[in-house]
Coordinates of C-alpha atoms in Angstrom, one line a residue:
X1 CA -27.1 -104.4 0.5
X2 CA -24.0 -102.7 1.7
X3 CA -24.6 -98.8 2.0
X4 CA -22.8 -96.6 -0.1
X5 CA -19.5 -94.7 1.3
X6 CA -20.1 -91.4 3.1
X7 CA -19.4 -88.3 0.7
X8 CA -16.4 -86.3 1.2
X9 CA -16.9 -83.3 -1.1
X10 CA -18.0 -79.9 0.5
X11 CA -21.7 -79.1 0.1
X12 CA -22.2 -76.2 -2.3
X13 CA -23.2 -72.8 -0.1
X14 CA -27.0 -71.8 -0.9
X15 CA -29.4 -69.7 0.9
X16 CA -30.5 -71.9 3.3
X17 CA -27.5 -73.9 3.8
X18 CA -27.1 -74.2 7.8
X19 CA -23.6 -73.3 9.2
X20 CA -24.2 -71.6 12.7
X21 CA -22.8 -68.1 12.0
X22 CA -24.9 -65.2 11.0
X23 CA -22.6 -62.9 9.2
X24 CA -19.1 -65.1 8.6
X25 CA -17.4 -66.0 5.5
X26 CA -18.7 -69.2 4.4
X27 CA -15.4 -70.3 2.6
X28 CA -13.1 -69.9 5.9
X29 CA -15.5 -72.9 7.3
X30 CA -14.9 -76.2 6.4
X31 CA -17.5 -77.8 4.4
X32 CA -20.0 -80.2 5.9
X33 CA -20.4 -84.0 4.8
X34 CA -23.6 -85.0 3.3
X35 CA -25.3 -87.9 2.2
X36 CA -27.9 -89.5 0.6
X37 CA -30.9 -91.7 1.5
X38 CA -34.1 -93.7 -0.1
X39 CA -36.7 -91.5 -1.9
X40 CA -39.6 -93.0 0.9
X41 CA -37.9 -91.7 4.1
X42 CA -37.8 -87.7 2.4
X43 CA -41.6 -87.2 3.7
X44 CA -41.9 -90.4 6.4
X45 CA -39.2 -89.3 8.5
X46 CA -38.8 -85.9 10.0
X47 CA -35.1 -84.2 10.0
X48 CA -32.8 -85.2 13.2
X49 CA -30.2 -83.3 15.2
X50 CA -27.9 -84.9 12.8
X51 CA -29.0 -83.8 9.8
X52 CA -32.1 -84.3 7.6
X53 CA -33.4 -87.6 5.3
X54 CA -33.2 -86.3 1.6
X55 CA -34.5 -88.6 -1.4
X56 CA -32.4 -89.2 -4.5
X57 CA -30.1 -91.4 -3.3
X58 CA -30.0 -94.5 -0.7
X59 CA -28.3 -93.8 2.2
X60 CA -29.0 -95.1 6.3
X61 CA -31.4 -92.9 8.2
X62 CA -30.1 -90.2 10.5
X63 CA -27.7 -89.4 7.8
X64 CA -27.2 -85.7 7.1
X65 CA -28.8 -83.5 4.0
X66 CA -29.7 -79.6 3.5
X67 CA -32.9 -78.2 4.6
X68 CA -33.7 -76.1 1.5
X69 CA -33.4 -79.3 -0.3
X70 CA -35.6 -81.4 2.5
X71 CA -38.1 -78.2 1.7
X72 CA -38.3 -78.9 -1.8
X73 CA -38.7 -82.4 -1.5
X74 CA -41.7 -82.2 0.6
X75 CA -43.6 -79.5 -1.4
X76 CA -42.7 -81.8 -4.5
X77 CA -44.3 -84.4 -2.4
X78 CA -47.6 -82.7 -1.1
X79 CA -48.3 -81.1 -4.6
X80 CA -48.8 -85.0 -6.0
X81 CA -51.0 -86.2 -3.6
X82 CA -52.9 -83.1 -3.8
X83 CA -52.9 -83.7 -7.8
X84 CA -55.2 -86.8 -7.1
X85 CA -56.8 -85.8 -4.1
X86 CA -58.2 -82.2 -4.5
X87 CA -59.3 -80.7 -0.5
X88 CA -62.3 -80.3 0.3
X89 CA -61.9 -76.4 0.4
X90 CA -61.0 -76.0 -3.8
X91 CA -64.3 -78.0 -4.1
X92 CA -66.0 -75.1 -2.4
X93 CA -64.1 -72.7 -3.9
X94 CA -65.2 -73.7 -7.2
X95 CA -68.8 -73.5 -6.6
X96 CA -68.3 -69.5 -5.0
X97 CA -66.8 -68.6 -8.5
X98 CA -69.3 -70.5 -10.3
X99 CA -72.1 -68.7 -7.9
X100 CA -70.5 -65.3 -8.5
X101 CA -70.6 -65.5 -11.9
X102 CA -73.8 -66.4 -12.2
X103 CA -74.8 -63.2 -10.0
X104 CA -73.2 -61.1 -12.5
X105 CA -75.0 -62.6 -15.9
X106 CA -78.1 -62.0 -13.8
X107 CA -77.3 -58.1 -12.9
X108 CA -75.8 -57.3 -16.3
X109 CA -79.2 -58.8 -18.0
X110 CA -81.5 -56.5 -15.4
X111 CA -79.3 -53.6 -15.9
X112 CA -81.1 -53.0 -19.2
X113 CA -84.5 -53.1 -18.4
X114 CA -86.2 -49.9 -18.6
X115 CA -89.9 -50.9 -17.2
X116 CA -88.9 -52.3 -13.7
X117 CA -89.1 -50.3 -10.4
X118 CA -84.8 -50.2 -10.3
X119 CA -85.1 -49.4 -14.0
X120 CA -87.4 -46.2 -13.4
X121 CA -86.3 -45.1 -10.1
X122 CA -82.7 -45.3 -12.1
X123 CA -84.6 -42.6 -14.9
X124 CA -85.6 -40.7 -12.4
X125 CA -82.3 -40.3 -10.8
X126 CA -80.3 -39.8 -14.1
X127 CA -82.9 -36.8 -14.4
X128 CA -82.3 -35.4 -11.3
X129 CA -78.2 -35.9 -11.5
X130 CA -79.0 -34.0 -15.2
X131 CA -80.8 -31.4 -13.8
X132 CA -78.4 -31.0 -10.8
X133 CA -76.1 -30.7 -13.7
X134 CA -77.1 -28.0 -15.6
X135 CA -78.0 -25.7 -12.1
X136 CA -74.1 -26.4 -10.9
X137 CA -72.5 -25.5 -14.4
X138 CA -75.0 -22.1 -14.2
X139 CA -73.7 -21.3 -10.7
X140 CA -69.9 -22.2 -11.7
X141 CA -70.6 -19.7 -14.9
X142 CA -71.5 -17.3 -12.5
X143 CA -68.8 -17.4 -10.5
X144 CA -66.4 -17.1 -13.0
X145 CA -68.1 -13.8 -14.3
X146 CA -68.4 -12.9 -10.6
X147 CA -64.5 -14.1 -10.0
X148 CA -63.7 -11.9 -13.3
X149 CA -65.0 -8.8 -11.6
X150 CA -63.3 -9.3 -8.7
X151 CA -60.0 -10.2 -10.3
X152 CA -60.6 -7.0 -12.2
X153 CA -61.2 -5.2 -8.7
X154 CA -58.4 -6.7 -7.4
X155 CA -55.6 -5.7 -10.4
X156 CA -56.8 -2.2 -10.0
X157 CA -56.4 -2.1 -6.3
X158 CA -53.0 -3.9 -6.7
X159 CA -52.4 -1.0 -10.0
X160 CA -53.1 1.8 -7.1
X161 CA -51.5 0.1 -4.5
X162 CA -48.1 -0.4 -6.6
X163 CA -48.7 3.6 -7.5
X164 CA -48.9 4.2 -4.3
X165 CA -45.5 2.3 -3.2
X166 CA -43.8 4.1 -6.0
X167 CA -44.5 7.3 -5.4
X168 CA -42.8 6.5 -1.8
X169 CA -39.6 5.6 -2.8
X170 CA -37.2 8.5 -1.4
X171 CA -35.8 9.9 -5.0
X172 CA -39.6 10.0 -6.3
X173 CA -40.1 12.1 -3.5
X174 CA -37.1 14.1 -3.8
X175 CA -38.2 15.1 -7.3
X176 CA -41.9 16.1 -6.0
X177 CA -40.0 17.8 -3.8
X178 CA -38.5 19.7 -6.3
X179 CA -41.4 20.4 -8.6
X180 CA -43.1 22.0 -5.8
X181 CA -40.2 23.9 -5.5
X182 CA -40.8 25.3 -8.9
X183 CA -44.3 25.8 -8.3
X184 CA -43.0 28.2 -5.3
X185 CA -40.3 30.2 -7.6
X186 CA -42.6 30.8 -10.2
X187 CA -45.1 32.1 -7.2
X188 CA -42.0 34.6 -5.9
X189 CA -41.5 35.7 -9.9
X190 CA -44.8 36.7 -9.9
X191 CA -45.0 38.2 -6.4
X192 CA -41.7 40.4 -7.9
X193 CA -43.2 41.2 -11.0
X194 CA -46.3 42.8 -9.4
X195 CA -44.6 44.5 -6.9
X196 CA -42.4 46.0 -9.9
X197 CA -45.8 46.3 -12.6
X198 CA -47.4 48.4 -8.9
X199 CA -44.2 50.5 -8.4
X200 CA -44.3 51.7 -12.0
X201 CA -47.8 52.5 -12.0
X202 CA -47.6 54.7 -8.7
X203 CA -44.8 56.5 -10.5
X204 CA -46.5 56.9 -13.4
X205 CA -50.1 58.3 -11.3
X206 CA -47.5 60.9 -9.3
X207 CA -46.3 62.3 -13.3
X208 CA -49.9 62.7 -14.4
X209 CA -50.7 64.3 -10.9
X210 CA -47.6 66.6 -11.3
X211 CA -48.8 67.4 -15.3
X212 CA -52.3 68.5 -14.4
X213 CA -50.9 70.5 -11.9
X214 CA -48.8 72.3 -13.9
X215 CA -51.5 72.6 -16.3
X216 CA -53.9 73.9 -14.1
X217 CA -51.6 76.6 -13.1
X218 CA -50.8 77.5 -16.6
X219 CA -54.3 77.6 -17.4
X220 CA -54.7 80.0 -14.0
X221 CA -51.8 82.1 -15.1
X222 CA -53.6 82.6 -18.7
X223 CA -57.0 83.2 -17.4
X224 CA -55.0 85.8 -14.5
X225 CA -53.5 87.8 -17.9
X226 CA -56.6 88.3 -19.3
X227 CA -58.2 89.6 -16.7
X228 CA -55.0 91.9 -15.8
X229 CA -55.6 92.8 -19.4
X230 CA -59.1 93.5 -18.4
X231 CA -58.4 95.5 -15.9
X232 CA -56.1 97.4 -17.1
X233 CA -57.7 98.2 -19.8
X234 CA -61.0 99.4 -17.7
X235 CA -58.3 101.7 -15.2
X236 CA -56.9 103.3 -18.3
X237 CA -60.1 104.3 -18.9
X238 CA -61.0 105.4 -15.6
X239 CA -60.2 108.4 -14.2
X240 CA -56.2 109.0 -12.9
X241 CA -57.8 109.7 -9.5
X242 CA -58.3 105.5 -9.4
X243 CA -54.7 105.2 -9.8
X244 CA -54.1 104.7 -6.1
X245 CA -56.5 102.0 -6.2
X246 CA -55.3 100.6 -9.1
X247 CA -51.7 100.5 -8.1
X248 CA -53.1 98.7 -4.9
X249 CA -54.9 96.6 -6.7
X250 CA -51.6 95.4 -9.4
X251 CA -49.6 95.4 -5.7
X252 CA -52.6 92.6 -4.6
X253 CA -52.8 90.7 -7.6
X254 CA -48.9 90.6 -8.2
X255 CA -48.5 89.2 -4.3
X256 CA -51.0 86.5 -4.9
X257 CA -49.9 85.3 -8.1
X258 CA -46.1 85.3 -5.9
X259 CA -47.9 83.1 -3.6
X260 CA -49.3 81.0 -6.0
X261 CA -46.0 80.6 -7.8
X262 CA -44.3 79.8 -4.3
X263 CA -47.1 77.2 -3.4
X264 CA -47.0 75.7 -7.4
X265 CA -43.0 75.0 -6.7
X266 CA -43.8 73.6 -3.1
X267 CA -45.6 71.3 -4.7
X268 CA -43.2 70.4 -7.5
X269 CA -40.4 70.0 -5.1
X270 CA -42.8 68.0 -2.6
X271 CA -43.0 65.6 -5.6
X272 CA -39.7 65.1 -6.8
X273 CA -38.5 64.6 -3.4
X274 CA -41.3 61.7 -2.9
X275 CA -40.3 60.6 -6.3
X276 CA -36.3 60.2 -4.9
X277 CA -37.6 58.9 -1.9
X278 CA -39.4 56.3 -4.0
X279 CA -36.0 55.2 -5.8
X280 CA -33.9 55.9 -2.6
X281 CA -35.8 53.1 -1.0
X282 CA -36.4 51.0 -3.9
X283 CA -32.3 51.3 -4.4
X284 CA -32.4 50.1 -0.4
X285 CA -34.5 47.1 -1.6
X286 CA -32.3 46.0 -4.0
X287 CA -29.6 46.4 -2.2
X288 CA -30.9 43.6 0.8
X289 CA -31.9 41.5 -1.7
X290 CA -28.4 41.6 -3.3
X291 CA -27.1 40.8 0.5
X292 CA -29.6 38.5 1.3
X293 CA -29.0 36.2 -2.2
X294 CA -24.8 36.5 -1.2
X295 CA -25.6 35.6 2.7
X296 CA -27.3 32.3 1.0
X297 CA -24.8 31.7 -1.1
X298 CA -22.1 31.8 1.0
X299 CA -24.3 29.4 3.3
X300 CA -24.6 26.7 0.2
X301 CA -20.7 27.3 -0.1
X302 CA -20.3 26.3 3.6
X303 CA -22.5 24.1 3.4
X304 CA -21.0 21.9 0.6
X305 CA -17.6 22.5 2.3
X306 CA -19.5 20.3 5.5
X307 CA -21.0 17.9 3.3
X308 CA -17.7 17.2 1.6
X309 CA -16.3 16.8 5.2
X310 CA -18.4 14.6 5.9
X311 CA -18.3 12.7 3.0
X312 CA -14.7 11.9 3.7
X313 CA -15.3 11.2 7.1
X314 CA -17.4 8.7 6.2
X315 CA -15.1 6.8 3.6
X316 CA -12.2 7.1 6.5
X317 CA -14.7 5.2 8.9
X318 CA -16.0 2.6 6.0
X319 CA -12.1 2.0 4.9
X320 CA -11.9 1.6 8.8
X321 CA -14.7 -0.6 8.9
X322 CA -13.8 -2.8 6.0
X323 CA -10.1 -3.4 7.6
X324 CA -11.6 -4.2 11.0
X325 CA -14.0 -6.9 9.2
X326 CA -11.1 -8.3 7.3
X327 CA -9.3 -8.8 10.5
X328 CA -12.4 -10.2 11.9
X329 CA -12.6 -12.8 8.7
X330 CA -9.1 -13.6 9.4
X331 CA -9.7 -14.5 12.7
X332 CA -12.1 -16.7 12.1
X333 CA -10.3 -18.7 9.1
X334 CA -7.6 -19.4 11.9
X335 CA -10.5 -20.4 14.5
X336 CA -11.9 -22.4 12.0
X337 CA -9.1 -24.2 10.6
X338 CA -8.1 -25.1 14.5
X339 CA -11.2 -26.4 14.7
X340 CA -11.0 -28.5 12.0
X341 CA -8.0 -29.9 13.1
X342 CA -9.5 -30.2 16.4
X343 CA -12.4 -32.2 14.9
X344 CA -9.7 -34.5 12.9
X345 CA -7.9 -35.5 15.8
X346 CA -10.9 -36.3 17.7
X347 CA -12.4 -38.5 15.1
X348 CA -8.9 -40.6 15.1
X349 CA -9.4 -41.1 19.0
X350 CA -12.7 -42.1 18.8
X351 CA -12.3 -44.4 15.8
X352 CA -8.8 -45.8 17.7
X353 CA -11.3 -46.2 20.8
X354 CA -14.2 -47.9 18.7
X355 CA -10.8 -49.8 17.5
X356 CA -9.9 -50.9 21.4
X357 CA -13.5 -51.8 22.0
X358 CA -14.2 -53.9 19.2
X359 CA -10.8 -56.0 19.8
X360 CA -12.1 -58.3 22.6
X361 CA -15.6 -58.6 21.2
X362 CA -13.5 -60.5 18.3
X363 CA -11.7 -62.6 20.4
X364 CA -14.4 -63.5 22.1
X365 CA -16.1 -63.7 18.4
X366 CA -13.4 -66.2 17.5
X367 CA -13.3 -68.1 20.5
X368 CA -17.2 -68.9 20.4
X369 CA -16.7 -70.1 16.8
X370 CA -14.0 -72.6 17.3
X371 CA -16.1 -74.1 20.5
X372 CA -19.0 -74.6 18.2
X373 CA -17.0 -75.8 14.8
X374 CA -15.7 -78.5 17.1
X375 CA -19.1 -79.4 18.3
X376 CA -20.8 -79.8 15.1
X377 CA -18.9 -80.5 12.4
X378 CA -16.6 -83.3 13.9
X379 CA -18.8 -84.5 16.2
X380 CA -18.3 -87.9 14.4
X381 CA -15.3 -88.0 13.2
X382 CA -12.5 -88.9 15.7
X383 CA -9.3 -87.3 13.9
X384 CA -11.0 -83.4 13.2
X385 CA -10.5 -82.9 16.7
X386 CA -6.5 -82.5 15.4
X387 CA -7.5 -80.1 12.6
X388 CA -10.3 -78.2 14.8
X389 CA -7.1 -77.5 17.2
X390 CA -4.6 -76.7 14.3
X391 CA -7.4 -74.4 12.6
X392 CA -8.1 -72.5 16.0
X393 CA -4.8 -72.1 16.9
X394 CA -4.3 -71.0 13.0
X395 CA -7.1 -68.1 13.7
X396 CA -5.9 -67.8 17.3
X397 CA -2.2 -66.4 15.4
X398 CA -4.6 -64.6 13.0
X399 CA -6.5 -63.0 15.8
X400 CA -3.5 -62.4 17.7
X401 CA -1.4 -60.3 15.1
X402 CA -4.3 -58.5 14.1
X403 CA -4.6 -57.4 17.9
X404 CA -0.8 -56.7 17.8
X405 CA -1.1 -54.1 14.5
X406 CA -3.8 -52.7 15.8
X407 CA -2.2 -52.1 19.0
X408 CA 1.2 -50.6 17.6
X409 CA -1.4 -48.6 15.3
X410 CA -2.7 -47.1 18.1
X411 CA 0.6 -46.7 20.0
X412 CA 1.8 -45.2 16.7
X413 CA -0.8 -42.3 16.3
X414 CA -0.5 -41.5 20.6
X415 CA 3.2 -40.9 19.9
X416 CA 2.2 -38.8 16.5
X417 CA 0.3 -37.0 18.3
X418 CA 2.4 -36.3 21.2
X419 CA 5.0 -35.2 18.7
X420 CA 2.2 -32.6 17.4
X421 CA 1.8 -31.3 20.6
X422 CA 5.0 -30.6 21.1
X423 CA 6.1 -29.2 17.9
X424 CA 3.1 -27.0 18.1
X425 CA 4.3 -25.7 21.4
X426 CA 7.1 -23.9 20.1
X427 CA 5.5 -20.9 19.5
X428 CA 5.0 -20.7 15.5
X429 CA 1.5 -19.6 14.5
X430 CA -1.1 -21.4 14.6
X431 CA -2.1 -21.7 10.7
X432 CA 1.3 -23.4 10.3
X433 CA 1.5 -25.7 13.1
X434 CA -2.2 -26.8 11.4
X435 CA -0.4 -27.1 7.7
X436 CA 2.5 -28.8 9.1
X437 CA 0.8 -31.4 10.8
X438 CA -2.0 -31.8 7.5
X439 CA 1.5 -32.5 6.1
X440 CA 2.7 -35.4 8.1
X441 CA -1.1 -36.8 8.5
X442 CA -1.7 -36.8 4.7
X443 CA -0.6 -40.9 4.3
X444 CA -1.9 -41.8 8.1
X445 CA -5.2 -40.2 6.2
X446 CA -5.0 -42.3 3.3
X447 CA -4.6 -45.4 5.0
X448 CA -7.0 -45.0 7.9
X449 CA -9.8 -43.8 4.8
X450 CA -9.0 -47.0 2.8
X451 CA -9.8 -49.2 6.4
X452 CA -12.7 -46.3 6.9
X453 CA -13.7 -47.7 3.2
X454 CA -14.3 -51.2 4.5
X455 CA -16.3 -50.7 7.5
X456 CA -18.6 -47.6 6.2
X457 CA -18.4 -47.5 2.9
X458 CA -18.8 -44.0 0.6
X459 CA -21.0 -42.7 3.4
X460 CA -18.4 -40.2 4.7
X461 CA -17.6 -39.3 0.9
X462 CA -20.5 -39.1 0.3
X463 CA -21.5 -36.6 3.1
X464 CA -18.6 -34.3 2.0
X465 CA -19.8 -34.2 -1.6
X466 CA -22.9 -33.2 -0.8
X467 CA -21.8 -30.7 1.7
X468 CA -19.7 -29.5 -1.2
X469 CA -22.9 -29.2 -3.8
X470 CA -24.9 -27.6 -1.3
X471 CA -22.2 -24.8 -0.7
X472 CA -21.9 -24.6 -4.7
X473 CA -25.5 -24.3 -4.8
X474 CA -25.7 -21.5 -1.9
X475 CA -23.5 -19.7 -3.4
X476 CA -25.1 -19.8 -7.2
X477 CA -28.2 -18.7 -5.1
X478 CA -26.2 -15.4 -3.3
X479 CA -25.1 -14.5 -7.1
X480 CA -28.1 -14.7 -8.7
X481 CA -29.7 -13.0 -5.8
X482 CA -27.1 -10.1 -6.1
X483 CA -27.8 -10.2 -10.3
X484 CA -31.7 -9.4 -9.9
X485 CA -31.0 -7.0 -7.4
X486 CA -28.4 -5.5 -9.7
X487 CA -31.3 -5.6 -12.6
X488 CA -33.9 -4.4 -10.1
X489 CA -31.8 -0.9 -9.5
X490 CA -31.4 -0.4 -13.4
X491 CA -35.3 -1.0 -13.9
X492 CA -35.8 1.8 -10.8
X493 CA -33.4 4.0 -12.3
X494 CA -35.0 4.0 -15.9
X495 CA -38.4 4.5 -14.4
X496 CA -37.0 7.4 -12.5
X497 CA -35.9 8.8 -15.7
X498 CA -39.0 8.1 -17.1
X499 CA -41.2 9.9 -14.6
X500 CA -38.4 13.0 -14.1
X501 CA -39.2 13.6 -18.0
X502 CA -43.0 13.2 -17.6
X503 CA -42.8 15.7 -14.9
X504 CA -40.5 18.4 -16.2
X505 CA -43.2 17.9 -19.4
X506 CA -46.0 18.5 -16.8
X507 CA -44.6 21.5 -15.4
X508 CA -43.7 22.8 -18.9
X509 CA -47.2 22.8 -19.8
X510 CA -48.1 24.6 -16.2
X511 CA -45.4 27.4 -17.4
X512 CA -42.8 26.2 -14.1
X513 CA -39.2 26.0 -14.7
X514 CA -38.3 22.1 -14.4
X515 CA -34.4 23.1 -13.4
X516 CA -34.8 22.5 -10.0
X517 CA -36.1 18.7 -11.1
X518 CA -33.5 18.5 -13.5
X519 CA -30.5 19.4 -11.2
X520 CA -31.6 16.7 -8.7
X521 CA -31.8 14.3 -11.0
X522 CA -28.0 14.9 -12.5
X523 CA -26.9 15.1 -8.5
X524 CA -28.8 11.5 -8.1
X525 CA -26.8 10.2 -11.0
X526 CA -23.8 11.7 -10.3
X527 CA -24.2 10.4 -6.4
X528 CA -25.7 7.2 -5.9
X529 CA -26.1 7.4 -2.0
X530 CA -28.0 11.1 -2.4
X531 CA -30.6 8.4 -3.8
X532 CA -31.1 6.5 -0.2
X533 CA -32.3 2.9 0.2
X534 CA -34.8 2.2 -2.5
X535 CA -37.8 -0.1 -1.7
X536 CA -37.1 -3.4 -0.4
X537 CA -33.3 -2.9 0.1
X538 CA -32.1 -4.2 3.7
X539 CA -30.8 -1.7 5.7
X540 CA -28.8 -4.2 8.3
X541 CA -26.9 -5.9 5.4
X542 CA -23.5 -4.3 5.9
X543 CA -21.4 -6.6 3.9
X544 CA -23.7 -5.8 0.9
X545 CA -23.8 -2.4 1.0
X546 CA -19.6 -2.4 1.6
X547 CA -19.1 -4.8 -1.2
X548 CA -17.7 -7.4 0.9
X549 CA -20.0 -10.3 -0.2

């Protein structure tokens, strides 16, 4: 029987299907010839350096097949004979399972036996896991009663502690400042009125000392005219030869009541005079306490006058601060652009130098192909050596002008970027000579992204996207960060508020005056930085505290 012709048609490309490259096109090769042989050779004869026996068709031996369909032919194969034949080992597989199963009836039957030694000593243990039970949910009850308590222990500590952190804060202490400040004015009222209250009443004790003076000494003066009367009236009776002694006695008694007289208005004048000294020096007082309260207020006047000062000094340095930074940011956006232009035009030379590299490695790529197409696929056929030499010299024109546009590619960018150079010589700023040559990179850009695209993919997209969200993200993060601080300072103030009025109430009910509370409070609103840092604010973050986030 003659054999059939040899096929001509391409054999279709499968995993599996052997053509000696690893990661080529498979429709740029040409197509292998196959053909058929007897059904009995698939499994008696073994594949040759030819090709492989397959069965389907009659063909010689040696002749050439795929190996994935040579594989499926022999499991095909093997899986029949088994069919009839079953190993030795499924034999003995069959009677494990059978065993196993057996073993389980047998356990599953004894399981529910209560009157065996297994079946008592499990009893016994379901007791003791029952009683073991019962003791661990007492002892977890009890330390969630106990863990209760201490939660409450710990809230009340945390209550005190937070107390404790507010009453800290710099304007809370301003305002105790400021009630013991009343405390100490309504001290110095009282200290005045009892130095006025023991003024009046030492006036008052010199009067009623004066009064019962005079009184006595009226009194005296009554009592002397009676007796005068007396006495008179007893020497008118006597005999005129008393009248010498008489008229001695009326000189006597008339130059002791002139003493008396004299020594009553001493005393008189001794106490108006104390009582003028009294007001001269109480006038005195006044008077320093009139200069003292002006010296202070001219001080608070002065004072103010320096705060204000200073207050514009400081806005002249901050306005000075905040142009220096702006230079500073400007600066950098220069730096940074140059560097980003610095970073583009190194990623072009290193991708032009991975280009350089990779050009002899696909020659050479090339050149190793066509040696082994015309090894193996004409090594029988006399006339493919003609088409293996028109098909490598076909890729070797291929190769050739993809070296050559890659070359004047590279050639290209070099004299680009000479041209950069020198127009960015010329002396024109920086940011411009950077916009300029965006400019005239934009369609280089394009191109060398779209050949970027077929090497790597998305990747680099992909990494600027992301690079992108997480920015977005950051700053999402810096607002909201700025919006609960911004809520945190409103909550503060309305506490403040709140505890100002529970304290001018507390020093209402101790009879203070809460003014001194009051007028803090309206400078701390009026004045946010007579406030200071509240708790937790960062003292080193300058660009928040500026407004220059």
């Amino acid at each position: 029987m003659a054999s059939p012709p040899r096929a001509t048609a391409p054999a279709p490309h499968k995993p599996g299907y052997y053509t000696g490259l690893a990661h080529d096109d498979p429709a740029l090769l040409p197509a292998l010839p196959t053909t058929r042989s007897p059904a009995g050779a698939a499994h008696s004869a073994p594949p040759t350096a030819a090709g492989l026996a397959t069965a389907g068709a009659p063909g010689p031996p040696g002749s050439q097949i795929a190996f994935a369909d040579y594989l499926r032919l022999h499991r095909a194969v093997a899986d029949k004979d088994a069919k009839y034949h079953p190993p030795e080992w499924r034999r003995q597989a069959a009677l494990q399972e059978e065993k196993k199963r057996l073993h389980e009836q047998s356990v599953a039957m004894v399981a529910k036996w209560n009157n065996t030694i297994a079946g008592q000593r499990k009893a016994r243990l379901a007791a003791q896991h029952e009683k073991a039970r019962a003791a661990e949910e007492q002892r977890q009850q009890i330390d969630q009663d106990w863990a209760v308590v201490k939660a409450a222990e710990r809230q009340a500590m945390v209550e005190r502690a937070k107390k404790m952190q507010y009453l800290q804060d710099v304007r809370v202490r301003q305002l105790n400042s400021q009630a013991l400040i009343t405390q100490v004015l309504k001290e110095r009222q009282a200290q005045i009125d009892y130095k006025k209250t023991e003024h009046d009443l030492a006036a008052q004790r010199a009067l009623d000392t004066l009064l019962s003076d005079l009184a006595r000494l009226a009194a005296a003066d009554a009592a002397a005219a009676a007796r005068a009367q007396q006495v008179k009236a007893m020497q008118v009776a006597i005999a005129q030869t008393n009248r010498n002694m008489s008229e001695a006695h009326r000189t006597a008694h008339a130059q002791e009541r002139a003493d008396l007289r004299d020594w009553c208005a001493e005393q008189a004048s001794a106490a108006l005079a104390e009582d003028r000294a009294d007001k001269a020096r109480a006038t005195r007082r006044k008077a320093q306490q009139t200069k003292e309260l002006v010296e202070v207020l001219n001080w608070c006047v002065k004072d103010k006058h320096a705060r204000d000062a200073h207050a514009k000094d400081e806005a002249a340095e901050l306005d000075r601060i905040h142009g220096h930074i702006l230079r500073i940011k400007e600066r950098i956006a220069l730096q940074r652009r140059a560097t980003e232009a610095a970073m583009i035009r190194a990623r072009i030379e290193r991708n032009e130098a991975t280009a350089e590299q990779q050009v002899p490695q696909l020659v050479a790529f090339h050149a190793a192909r066509t040696e082994f197409l015309q090894k193996i696929e004409h090594a029988h056929d006399g006339d493919g050596d003609r088409r293996a030499r028109a098909e490598a010299e076909q890729r070797a024109r291929n190769t050739a002008a993809t070296v050559e546009a890659l070359q004047l590619g590279i050639e290209e960018r070099r004299q680009q970027q000479v041209l950069a150079r020198l127009e960015a010589a010329d002396g024109r700023k920086a940011s411009e000579a950077v916009a300029r040559a965006a400019a005239h990179s934009a369609e280089r850009r394009k191109e060398r992204m779209k050949r970027i695209q077929a090497v790597y993919g998305d990747l680099y997209r992909k990494e600027i996207d992301d690079h992108s969200r997480a920015e977005r993200a950051e700053r999402a993060a810096h607002h909201r960060e700025h919006q609960d601080a911004a809520d945190r300072k409103l909550r503060e103030d309305r506490d403040l508020h709140q505890f100002a009025s529970h304290l001018c109430r507390d020093l209402r009910v101790l009879g203070n005056d809460p003014a001194p509370v009051a007028k803090k409070l309206a400078e701390m609103d009026l004045d946010p930085r007579a406030r200071g840092l509240h708790f937790g604010e960062r003292e080193d973050d300058t660009f928040h505290r500026l407004g220059l986030d």
